[in-house]
Coordinates of C-alpha atoms in Angstrom, one line a residue:
Chain A
M227 CA 0.1 9.1 -13.3
K228 CA -2.1 10.6 -16.0
L229 CA -6.0 10.1 -16.2
N230 CA -5.6 7.8 -19.0
T231 CA -3.4 5.6 -17.2
L232 CA -5.9 5.3 -14.3
E233 CA -8.1 2.1 -13.8
D234 CA -11.9 2.5 -14.3
E235 CA -12.4 2.2 -10.6
A236 CA -9.9 4.8 -9.7
L237 CA -11.5 7.3 -12.3
M238 CA -15.0 6.6 -10.9
E239 CA -13.7 7.0 -7.3
R240 CA -12.6 10.5 -8.6
V241 CA -15.8 11.5 -10.0
R242 CA -17.6 10.3 -6.9
D243 CA -15.3 12.1 -4.2
F244 CA -14.3 15.3 -6.2
D245 CA -16.9 15.5 -9.0
D246 CA -13.7 15.2 -11.3
R247 CA -15.3 15.8 -14.7
A248 CA -12.0 15.2 -16.5
A249 CA -12.0 11.8 -15.0
F250 CA -15.7 11.3 -16.1
A251 CA -14.9 12.4 -19.8
E252 CA -12.0 9.7 -19.6
I253 CA -14.8 7.2 -18.6
V254 CA -17.2 8.1 -21.5
K255 CA -14.4 8.1 -23.9
R256 CA -13.4 4.7 -23.0
H257 CA -17.0 3.1 -22.7
Q258 CA -19.1 5.0 -25.2
K259 CA -18.7 2.5 -27.9
I260 CA -19.6 -0.7 -25.8
I261 CA -22.6 1.0 -24.5
L262 CA -23.6 2.3 -28.1
N263 CA -23.2 -1.1 -29.6
F264 CA -25.3 -2.5 -26.7
Y265 CA -28.1 -0.3 -27.7
Y266 CA -27.5 -1.3 -31.3
R267 CA -27.5 -4.7 -30.8
S268 CA -30.8 -4.5 -28.7
G269 CA -32.5 -3.3 -32.1
V270 CA -32.3 0.5 -31.6
Q271 CA -31.4 1.8 -35.0
Y272 CA -31.6 5.6 -34.9
D273 CA -31.3 7.1 -31.5
C274 CA -28.5 5.0 -30.0
E275 CA -26.6 7.9 -29.1
D276 CA -29.4 9.5 -27.2
L277 CA -29.7 6.3 -25.0
V278 CA -25.9 6.4 -24.5
Q279 CA -26.2 10.0 -23.3
K280 CA -28.8 9.2 -20.9
T281 CA -26.7 5.9 -19.9
F282 CA -23.9 8.2 -18.9
L283 CA -25.8 11.0 -17.2
R284 CA -27.5 8.4 -15.0
L285 CA -24.0 7.0 -14.2
Y286 CA -22.9 10.7 -13.2
R287 CA -25.9 11.4 -11.1
S288 CA -25.7 7.7 -9.4
R289 CA -21.8 8.5 -8.7
Q290 CA -22.3 8.7 -4.8
R291 CA -23.6 5.1 -5.0
Y292 CA -20.6 3.8 -6.6
K293 CA -18.2 1.5 -4.4
K294 CA -14.6 1.0 -5.4
S295 CA -15.0 -2.7 -4.9
A296 CA -17.7 -2.9 -7.7
K297 CA -16.4 -3.2 -11.3
L298 CA -17.2 0.1 -13.1
K299 CA -18.3 -2.0 -16.1
T300 CA -20.8 -3.8 -13.9
F301 CA -22.2 -0.6 -12.7
L302 CA -22.3 0.9 -16.2
F303 CA -24.4 -1.8 -17.4
L304 CA -26.7 -1.8 -14.5
M305 CA -27.2 2.0 -15.4
A306 CA -27.6 0.8 -19.2
R307 CA -30.2 -1.9 -18.3
Q308 CA -32.3 0.6 -16.2
V309 CA -32.1 3.4 -18.9
W310 CA -33.3 0.6 -21.5
I311 CA -36.3 -0.5 -19.1
D312 CA -37.1 3.1 -18.7
E313 CA -37.1 3.6 -22.5
L314 CA -39.2 0.6 -23.0
R315 CA -41.7 2.0 -20.6
K316 CA -41.8 5.3 -22.0
R317 CA -42.4 4.3 -25.3
S318 CA -45.3 2.2 -23.9
R319 CA -44.7 -0.3 -26.5
M320 CA -43.4 -3.2 -24.5
Q321 CA -45.7 -5.7 -26.2
N322 CA -45.2 -4.5 -29.8
L323 CA -41.5 -3.9 -29.3
K324 CA -39.9 -7.0 -30.6
K325 CA -42.1 -6.6 -33.8
E326 CA -41.4 -3.0 -34.3
F327 CA -37.7 -3.4 -33.9
Q328 CA -37.8 -6.2 -36.4
S329 CA -39.5 -4.0 -39.0
E330 CA -37.1 -1.2 -38.0
S331 CA -34.4 -3.5 -38.7
Q332 CA -35.6 -4.8 -41.8
D333 CA -36.3 -1.3 -43.2
Y334 CA -32.5 -0.2 -42.3
A335 CA -31.2 -3.5 -43.7
E336 CA -32.9 -3.0 -46.9
S337 CA -31.7 0.5 -47.5
A338 CA -28.1 -0.1 -46.1
I339 CA -25.4 -0.4 -48.5
G340 CA -22.2 -2.1 -47.8
I341 CA -23.4 -4.2 -45.0
S342 CA -22.3 -7.8 -45.0
D343 CA -24.9 -10.5 -45.5
A344 CA -23.3 -12.2 -42.3
R345 CA -24.2 -9.0 -40.3
L346 CA -27.6 -8.9 -41.5
D347 CA -28.4 -12.7 -40.9
M348 CA -26.9 -12.1 -37.4
E349 CA -29.2 -9.1 -36.7
K350 CA -32.2 -11.0 -37.8
A351 CA -31.3 -14.0 -35.5
L352 CA -30.8 -11.7 -32.6
A353 CA -34.1 -10.2 -33.3
Q354 CA -35.8 -13.7 -32.8
L355 CA -34.5 -13.5 -29.1
N356 CA -36.7 -12.1 -26.4
E357 CA -35.3 -9.4 -24.3
E358 CA -34.3 -11.5 -21.4
M359 CA -32.1 -13.8 -23.7
R360 CA -30.8 -11.1 -25.7
L361 CA -29.5 -9.2 -22.6
V362 CA -27.7 -12.4 -21.5
V363 CA -26.2 -12.7 -24.9
E364 CA -25.1 -9.2 -25.0
L365 CA -23.3 -9.3 -21.6
G366 CA -22.1 -12.8 -21.8
V367 CA -21.0 -13.1 -25.5
Y368 CA -20.2 -9.5 -26.6
Q369 CA -19.1 -8.1 -23.3
G370 CA -17.4 -11.3 -22.4
L371 CA -18.8 -10.8 -18.5
P372 CA -18.5 -13.7 -16.1
Y373 CA -21.9 -15.1 -15.3
A374 CA -21.5 -13.9 -11.6
E375 CA -21.4 -10.7 -13.0
I376 CA -24.4 -10.8 -15.3
S377 CA -26.3 -12.5 -12.5
E378 CA -25.7 -9.1 -10.5
I379 CA -26.6 -7.0 -13.3
L380 CA -29.8 -8.5 -14.1
S381 CA -30.6 -9.5 -10.6
I382 CA -31.3 -13.2 -11.4
P383 CA -29.4 -16.4 -10.2
V384 CA -26.4 -17.7 -12.1
G385 CA -28.4 -20.9 -12.8
T386 CA -30.9 -18.7 -14.8
V387 CA -28.1 -16.9 -16.7
K388 CA -27.0 -20.4 -17.8
S389 CA -30.2 -21.5 -18.9
R390 CA -31.1 -18.3 -20.8
M391 CA -27.7 -18.5 -22.4
F392 CA -28.2 -22.0 -23.5
N393 CA -31.8 -21.5 -24.9
A394 CA -30.5 -18.3 -26.6
L395 CA -27.4 -20.0 -28.3
K396 CA -29.7 -22.8 -29.1
K397 CA -32.3 -20.7 -30.9
L398 CA -29.6 -18.7 -32.7
R399 CA -28.2 -21.9 -34.1
V400 CA -31.4 -23.2 -35.4
F401 CA -32.2 -19.9 -36.8
L402 CA -29.0 -19.5 -38.8
E403 CA -28.8 -23.2 -39.8
G404 CA -32.3 -22.5 -41.3
Q405 CA -31.1 -19.5 -43.4
Chain B
M82 CA -17.7 -19.2 -15.3
N83 CA -18.0 -17.1 -18.5
V84 CA -19.9 -18.4 -21.7
I85 CA -16.9 -20.5 -23.1
T86 CA -16.4 -22.6 -19.8
H87 CA -20.2 -23.0 -19.9
I88 CA -20.3 -24.2 -23.5
N89 CA -17.3 -26.7 -22.5
Q90 CA -19.7 -28.4 -20.0
F91 CA -22.1 -29.4 -22.7
E92 CA -22.2 -33.1 -23.1
N93 CA -22.4 -33.5 -26.9
A94 CA -18.9 -32.6 -28.4
K95 CA -20.6 -31.5 -31.7
D96 CA -22.7 -28.9 -29.7
V97 CA -19.5 -27.7 -27.9
E98 CA -17.8 -26.9 -31.5
A99 CA -21.0 -25.7 -32.9
F100 CA -21.8 -23.2 -30.1
K101 CA -18.2 -22.1 -29.8
G102 CA -18.2 -21.3 -33.6
L103 CA -21.5 -19.4 -33.0
V104 CA -20.0 -17.1 -30.2
Q105 CA -16.9 -16.6 -32.3
T106 CA -19.2 -15.4 -35.3
L107 CA -21.3 -13.3 -33.0
R108 CA -18.0 -11.6 -31.8
S109 CA -16.2 -11.1 -35.2
L110 CA -19.3 -9.0 -36.4
P111 CA -18.4 -5.3 -37.0
E112 CA -19.4 -2.7 -34.3
I113 CA -20.8 0.8 -35.0
E114 CA -18.6 3.7 -34.1
P115 CA -19.7 6.8 -32.0
S116 CA -20.0 9.8 -33.8
A117 CA -16.9 12.4 -33.3
Y118 CA -18.6 14.6 -31.1
L119 CA -20.4 12.1 -28.7
T120 CA -18.0 12.7 -25.8
Q121 CA -18.2 16.2 -26.0
R122 CA -22.1 16.0 -26.1
I123 CA -22.4 13.8 -23.2
M124 CA -20.1 16.0 -21.2
N125 CA -22.3 19.0 -22.1
A126 CA -25.0 17.4 -20.6
V127 CA -23.2 16.4 -17.6
N128 CA -22.0 19.9 -16.9
D129 CA -25.4 21.3 -17.3
D130 CA -26.8 18.7 -15.0
G131 CA -24.2 19.2 -12.4
N132 CA -24.6 22.9 -12.5
S133 CA -28.4 22.7 -12.4
Q134 CA -28.3 20.7 -9.3
K135 CA -26.3 23.2 -7.6
D136 CA -28.9 25.7 -8.5
D137 CA -31.8 23.5 -7.6
M138 CA -32.6 25.2 -4.2
F139 CA -33.2 28.6 -5.7
Y140 CA -35.1 27.2 -8.7
R141 CA -37.4 25.2 -6.3
S142 CA -38.1 28.3 -4.1
S143 CA -38.5 30.5 -7.0
R144 CA -41.1 28.3 -8.8
N145 CA -43.3 27.9 -5.5
P146 CA -46.8 27.9 -7.1
S147 CA -48.4 29.4 -3.8
L148 CA -47.0 32.6 -4.2
K149 CA -49.3 35.1 -5.6
P150 CA -48.0 37.0 -8.7
W151 CA -47.0 40.2 -6.9
L152 CA -45.5 38.2 -4.0
G153 CA -43.6 36.4 -6.4
A154 CA -42.4 39.4 -8.1
A155 CA -41.4 41.1 -4.9
A156 CA -39.9 37.8 -3.9
A157 CA -37.9 37.6 -7.0
A158 CA -36.8 41.2 -6.9
A159 CA -35.6 40.6 -3.2
V160 CA -33.8 37.5 -4.3
V161 CA -31.9 39.3 -7.0
L162 CA -31.0 42.0 -4.7
A163 CA -29.9 39.7 -1.9
L164 CA -27.9 37.5 -4.6
F165 CA -26.3 40.8 -5.9
V166 CA -25.0 41.7 -2.5
F167 CA -24.1 38.2 -1.6
R168 CA -22.3 37.7 -4.7
S169 CA -20.1 40.8 -4.1
V170 CA -19.2 39.9 -0.8
F171 CA -19.0 36.2 -1.6
I172 CA -16.7 36.6 -4.6
T173 CA -14.4 39.1 -2.7
Q174 CA -14.2 36.5 0.2
M175 CA -13.7 33.6 -2.1
H176 CA -11.2 35.4 -4.2
V177 CA -9.0 35.7 -1.2
A178 CA -9.7 32.3 0.2
N179 CA -9.1 30.5 -3.1
S180 CA -5.9 32.2 -4.0
T181 CA -4.7 31.0 -0.3
L182 CA -6.1 27.5 -0.9
S183 CA -4.8 27.0 -4.2
D184 CA -1.4 28.3 -2.7
N185 CA -1.4 25.3 -0.4
E186 CA -1.4 22.9 -3.3
E187 CA 1.2 24.9 -5.3
W188 CA 3.4 25.1 -2.3
L189 CA 3.3 21.2 -1.8
A190 CA 3.7 20.4 -5.4
R191 CA 6.8 22.8 -5.4
F192 CA 8.3 21.3 -2.3
Q193 CA 8.1 17.6 -3.1
E194 CA 11.6 16.0 -3.0
V195 CA 13.0 14.5 -5.9
D196 CA 12.4 10.9 -4.6
G197 CA 8.6 11.6 -4.3
S198 CA 8.6 12.2 -0.6
W199 CA 8.0 15.3 1.3
N200 CA 10.3 16.0 4.2
P201 CA 8.9 17.5 7.3
A202 CA 12.4 18.3 8.7
R203 CA 12.9 20.9 6.0
H204 CA 9.8 22.5 7.2
G205 CA 9.8 22.7 10.9
G206 CA 8.3 18.9 11.5
A207 CA 9.7 15.7 12.8
K208 CA 11.6 13.7 10.4
V209 CA 10.1 10.4 11.9
Y210 CA 6.7 11.4 10.4
Q211 CA 8.1 11.6 6.9
P212 CA 5.8 8.6 5.6
A213 CA 2.7 9.6 7.1
L214 CA 3.3 13.3 6.1
T215 CA 4.1 12.3 2.6
A216 CA 1.0 10.3 2.3
L217 CA -1.3 13.3 3.7
S218 CA 0.4 15.5 1.3
A219 CA -0.1 13.0 -1.5
L220 CA -3.8 12.7 -0.5
A221 CA -4.3 16.5 -0.5
L222 CA -3.0 16.7 -4.0
Y223 CA -5.0 13.6 -5.1
Q224 CA -8.0 15.4 -3.8
A225 CA -7.4 18.9 -5.1
G226 CA -7.5 17.8 -8.9
S227 CA -6.4 16.1 -12.1
D228 CA -3.3 18.4 -12.4
Y229 CA -1.4 16.9 -9.6
L230 CA -1.7 13.3 -10.4
P231 CA 2.0 13.0 -11.5
Q232 CA 3.2 14.1 -8.1
V233 CA 0.8 11.8 -6.5
E234 CA 2.3 8.6 -8.4
L235 CA 5.8 9.9 -7.6
A236 CA 4.7 9.8 -4.0
C237 CA 2.9 6.4 -4.0
N238 CA 6.2 5.1 -5.6
Y239 CA 8.2 6.4 -2.9
L240 CA 5.9 5.0 -0.2
Q241 CA 6.1 1.6 -2.0
K242 CA 9.9 1.8 -2.1
I243 CA 10.2 2.4 1.7
Q244 CA 7.9 -0.3 2.6
Q245 CA 9.6 -3.0 4.6
R246 CA 9.3 -6.7 4.1
N247 CA 6.9 -7.1 7.0
G248 CA 4.7 -4.5 5.4
T249 CA 5.5 -1.4 7.8
F250 CA 6.7 1.9 6.7
G251 CA 9.3 3.0 9.4
G252 CA 9.4 4.3 12.6
E253 CA 9.1 3.0 16.2
G254 CA 6.3 2.9 18.8
R255 CA 3.8 5.8 18.2
E256 CA 5.2 7.2 15.0
S257 CA 5.3 3.6 13.4
F258 CA 1.6 3.2 14.1
Y259 CA 0.6 6.4 12.6
N260 CA 3.0 6.1 9.7
Q261 CA 1.4 2.5 9.0
A262 CA -2.3 3.5 9.4
I263 CA -2.0 6.8 7.4
V264 CA 0.2 5.5 4.5
T265 CA -2.1 2.6 4.3
F266 CA -5.2 4.4 4.2
V267 CA -4.0 6.9 1.5
L268 CA -2.4 4.1 -0.6
A269 CA -5.9 2.6 -0.5
R270 CA -7.6 5.8 -1.5
T271 CA -5.1 6.3 -4.6
T272 CA -4.6 2.7 -5.4
V273 CA -4.6 2.2 -9.4
N274 CA -2.6 -1.0 -10.3
A275 CA -1.7 -4.6 -9.2
T276 CA 1.6 -3.5 -7.8
E277 CA 0.1 -1.0 -5.7
R278 CA -2.5 -3.6 -4.4
D279 CA 0.4 -6.1 -3.2
A280 CA 2.1 -3.1 -1.2
L281 CA -1.3 -2.5 0.2
Q282 CA -2.2 -5.9 1.2
L283 CA 1.3 -6.3 2.8
A284 CA 0.6 -3.3 4.6
C285 CA -2.9 -4.5 5.9
S286 CA -1.1 -7.8 7.1
A287 CA 1.2 -5.7 9.3
I288 CA -1.9 -3.8 10.7
T289 CA -3.9 -6.7 11.5
T290 CA -0.8 -8.6 12.9
A291 CA -0.6 -5.6 15.4
Q292 CA -4.4 -5.8 16.6
T293 CA -4.8 -6.7 20.2
V294 CA -7.0 -9.7 21.2
E295 CA -9.6 -7.3 22.3
G296 CA -9.8 -5.7 18.8
G297 CA -8.2 -2.3 19.3
W298 CA -4.6 -0.9 18.6
D299 CA -2.2 0.6 20.6
Y300 CA 1.6 1.6 20.9
V301 CA 1.8 1.2 24.6
P302 CA 2.8 -2.1 25.9
D303 CA -0.2 -4.2 27.7
S304 CA -2.8 -1.8 26.5
E305 CA -5.9 -3.2 24.4
G306 CA -6.2 -0.1 22.3
N307 CA -6.7 3.6 22.2
A308 CA -9.5 5.2 20.3
A309 CA -7.5 7.5 18.1
I310 CA -5.0 4.9 16.8
T311 CA -7.7 2.3 16.5
S312 CA -9.9 4.6 14.5
W313 CA -7.0 5.2 12.1
Q314 CA -6.4 1.6 11.7
I315 CA -10.0 0.7 11.0
Q316 CA -10.3 3.4 8.4
A317 CA -7.1 2.1 6.6
L318 CA -8.5 -1.3 6.6
A319 CA -11.8 -0.3 5.5
A320 CA -10.4 1.6 2.5
A321 CA -8.2 -1.3 1.6
R322 CA -11.2 -3.5 1.6
D323 CA -12.9 -1.2 -0.6
A324 CA -10.0 -1.1 -3.0
G325 CA -10.2 -4.8 -3.3
V326 CA -8.0 -6.2 -0.6
P327 CA -9.6 -9.5 0.7
D328 CA -10.2 -11.0 4.2
L329 CA -10.2 -7.9 6.3
D330 CA -13.8 -8.1 7.4
V331 CA -13.1 -10.0 10.7
S332 CA -10.4 -7.5 11.7
I333 CA -12.5 -4.6 10.8
K334 CA -15.6 -6.0 12.8
K335 CA -13.3 -6.7 15.7
G336 CA -12.0 -2.8 15.7
L337 CA -15.5 -1.5 15.3
R338 CA -16.7 -3.4 18.2
W339 CA -13.7 -2.3 20.5
L340 CA -14.2 1.5 19.3
R341 CA -18.1 1.0 20.0
S342 CA -17.1 0.1 23.7
V343 CA -15.4 3.3 24.3
T344 CA -18.4 5.4 23.3
D345 CA -21.2 6.0 25.6
D346 CA -24.9 6.7 25.1
R347 CA -24.4 10.6 25.4
G348 CA -21.8 10.5 22.5
A349 CA -18.9 10.8 24.7
V350 CA -15.6 8.9 23.6
S351 CA -13.1 7.7 26.0
Y352 CA -9.4 7.6 24.8
K353 CA -9.2 4.1 26.3
R354 CA -11.8 1.7 28.0
D355 CA -10.6 2.3 31.6
S356 CA -9.8 6.1 31.2
R357 CA -11.7 9.3 31.5
Q358 CA -9.4 11.1 29.0
M359 CA -11.4 12.8 26.2
S360 CA -10.8 15.1 23.2
D361 CA -12.4 16.3 20.4
T362 CA -10.0 15.1 17.9
V363 CA -10.5 11.6 19.1
S364 CA -14.4 11.9 19.1
A365 CA -14.1 13.1 15.4
L366 CA -11.8 10.3 14.4
T367 CA -14.2 8.0 16.1
A368 CA -17.4 9.3 14.8
E369 CA -15.9 9.2 11.2
T370 CA -15.0 5.5 11.6
L371 CA -18.2 4.4 12.9
L372 CA -20.1 6.6 10.3
T373 CA -18.2 5.0 7.3
A374 CA -16.4 1.9 8.3
G375 CA -19.6 0.9 10.3
A376 CA -21.9 2.2 8.0
D377 CA -23.4 -1.3 7.4
F378 CA -24.3 -1.7 10.9
P379 CA -27.2 0.5 12.2
E380 CA -26.3 0.5 15.6
L381 CA -22.8 1.8 14.9
S382 CA -24.1 4.6 12.5
T383 CA -26.5 5.7 15.3
A384 CA -23.4 5.8 17.8
G385 CA -21.5 7.7 15.3
H386 CA -24.4 10.2 14.9
R387 CA -24.4 10.4 18.7
V388 CA -20.7 11.5 18.8
V389 CA -21.2 14.0 16.2
E390 CA -24.1 15.7 17.9
A391 CA -21.9 15.9 21.0
L392 CA -18.9 17.2 19.0
K393 CA -21.2 19.7 17.3
N394 CA -22.2 21.3 20.7
K395 CA -18.4 22.0 21.4
C396 CA -17.1 22.9 18.2
S397 CA -17.9 26.5 18.4
S398 CA -16.2 26.9 21.7
S399 CA -12.7 25.6 20.8
E400 CA -10.2 28.0 21.9
N401 CA -7.0 26.4 20.9
N402 CA -5.9 26.2 17.2
D403 CA -5.8 22.5 16.3
L404 CA -6.0 22.1 12.4
Y405 CA -5.9 18.3 12.7
R406 CA -8.9 18.2 15.1
D407 CA -10.8 20.8 12.7
C408 CA -10.0 18.8 9.6
M409 CA -11.0 15.4 11.1
S410 CA -14.2 17.2 12.5
V411 CA -15.0 18.6 8.9
R412 CA -14.9 14.8 7.5
A413 CA -17.0 13.4 10.4
F414 CA -19.6 16.1 9.9
K415 CA -19.8 15.7 6.3
S416 CA -20.1 11.9 6.8
A417 CA -23.0 12.5 9.1
G418 CA -24.7 14.9 6.6
E419 CA -24.2 18.1 8.8
I420 CA -23.4 20.3 5.9
D421 CA -24.0 23.4 7.8
T422 CA -21.9 22.7 10.4
V423 CA -19.1 21.6 7.9
A424 CA -19.7 25.1 6.1
L425 CA -19.5 26.9 9.3
L426 CA -16.2 25.1 10.5
K427 CA -14.7 25.4 7.3
K428 CA -15.3 29.3 7.5
R429 CA -13.9 29.4 10.8
V430 CA -10.7 27.4 9.9
F431 CA -9.8 29.6 6.8
A432 CA -10.6 32.8 8.6
S433 CA -8.3 32.0 11.4
A434 CA -5.5 31.4 8.9
S435 CA -3.4 29.9 11.8
T436 CA 0.4 29.0 11.4
A437 CA 2.5 26.1 12.5
D438 CA 3.7 28.3 15.2
D439 CA 0.3 28.5 17.1
D440 CA -1.2 25.1 16.2
Q441 CA -1.3 22.3 18.6
W442 CA 0.6 19.8 16.2
G443 CA 2.7 22.6 14.4
K444 CA 5.9 21.3 15.9
V445 CA 5.4 17.9 15.0
G446 CA 4.3 18.3 11.3
G447 CA 5.4 21.9 10.7
R448 CA 4.6 24.0 7.7
L449 CA 4.2 20.7 5.7
Y450 CA 1.3 19.5 8.1
M451 CA -0.4 23.0 7.9
K452 CA -0.4 23.1 4.0
S453 CA -1.7 19.3 3.5
L454 CA -4.4 19.7 6.4
Y455 CA -5.6 23.1 5.1
S456 CA -5.8 21.6 1.6
L457 CA -7.7 18.4 2.9
T458 CA -9.9 20.3 5.2
R459 CA -11.2 22.2 1.8
T460 CA -11.7 19.1 -0.1
F461 CA -12.9 16.6 2.5

């Protein structure tokens, strides 16, 4: 039994019970990319890795709260969401965030070389969504999580997950068809 | 339900295809890659954070703003001096203790049989407890660090191989109950894959089948339960539930209710409902069970704390060597948040360095039992 053969939950249990840093490093290796892209798709361009670091640090600090019956991925996205909310508060720009990220994304897009048109279109489309819708798309479409887990992570009823997803997909479709 | 099953529910077939296509496009977009050093960077932050948490007490006191500068300097000097003296003594003691402690795990790894088991008969113990002692040894190595995971896997494979169709792990009467509970508990703590989960589920079925109508467990006919084996069975079921085995709540609650019925308001635990027989080991097992498996029920937690309080008053006056009692007490004190008592008890256990010859259960478990329980006492 090597660390890289253990399931996420078994690794996290080792972290919780024995402060096993090697097990935690394995968790980081497995999930850093999905968390990095979670922030990237949320519109952050330049300090994604700082937020990834904050997320894993928060996971480590919360290790005693972890229960083996919970999926680690669900627990990790709970942390990522909290880090994201803190970040939004810290920057004190909740109101202007969408606009700011849109322009950040635009600057990046204009200076980027070799990024496909499809990706740029999609980034623009995602930027049309409000934060609530984008999180539902992130967790449901990109991470492929069941609605029950999304409901747990976002603390909203499954019915709300469904309606946000429907509205988000509709908005994305309208935007992309208009391009 | 997920996004695709959700889309399939849309009434308009055109919408279904269009939304599915949209989801596919979204998913096919390339992702960005983490930089080569991101894992290392995160682990550096985690290591700094973990170490600073340990030093937090010192930093808090040394930053006390109410101290006047000269008093602060004097206090700092005293702390440095004290730390220097403490460090010299501590390092010497820890060096001795650690060499002995890591010897326990090395010894266990060295004496594992080819089939993955540990054989107590080779080390002065009783063969009938081979499943339970294999499980405890595996748990000791599991808790000791990542270096021993291959041995743990081998042991878990062995335990699955010896499992019978009815979910039991061998032995008769008393031995079969302890083997069943301890093996199930350890499999639940170390479970990593679906095959092991199947074995675990079967093991739990055997436990729930053996539960009495009143909610307890006992290996004596016509008994509604005894607190020691009932505690172990509840802990095994609770660990299995945490590992994902479904439908165990009713059995766990019944067991907890029975266990609560043998504890009184002063924190004393009777071995059986109609008995006045008591022991510190049974109290420790009961306390641990009430505090962990019963954590969701405030009344049970309170009862667990009462048992721990009563146990605390007796733990310094124990005369006979009983590593099983001490190991279970360390767990219970830790679960109750009695960190100072845990430290004191551990110190006493490791200072005594008792052997199988002078231990209460030495003849049952032999050297294997001593090695695994010393290791577990350290890591619990």
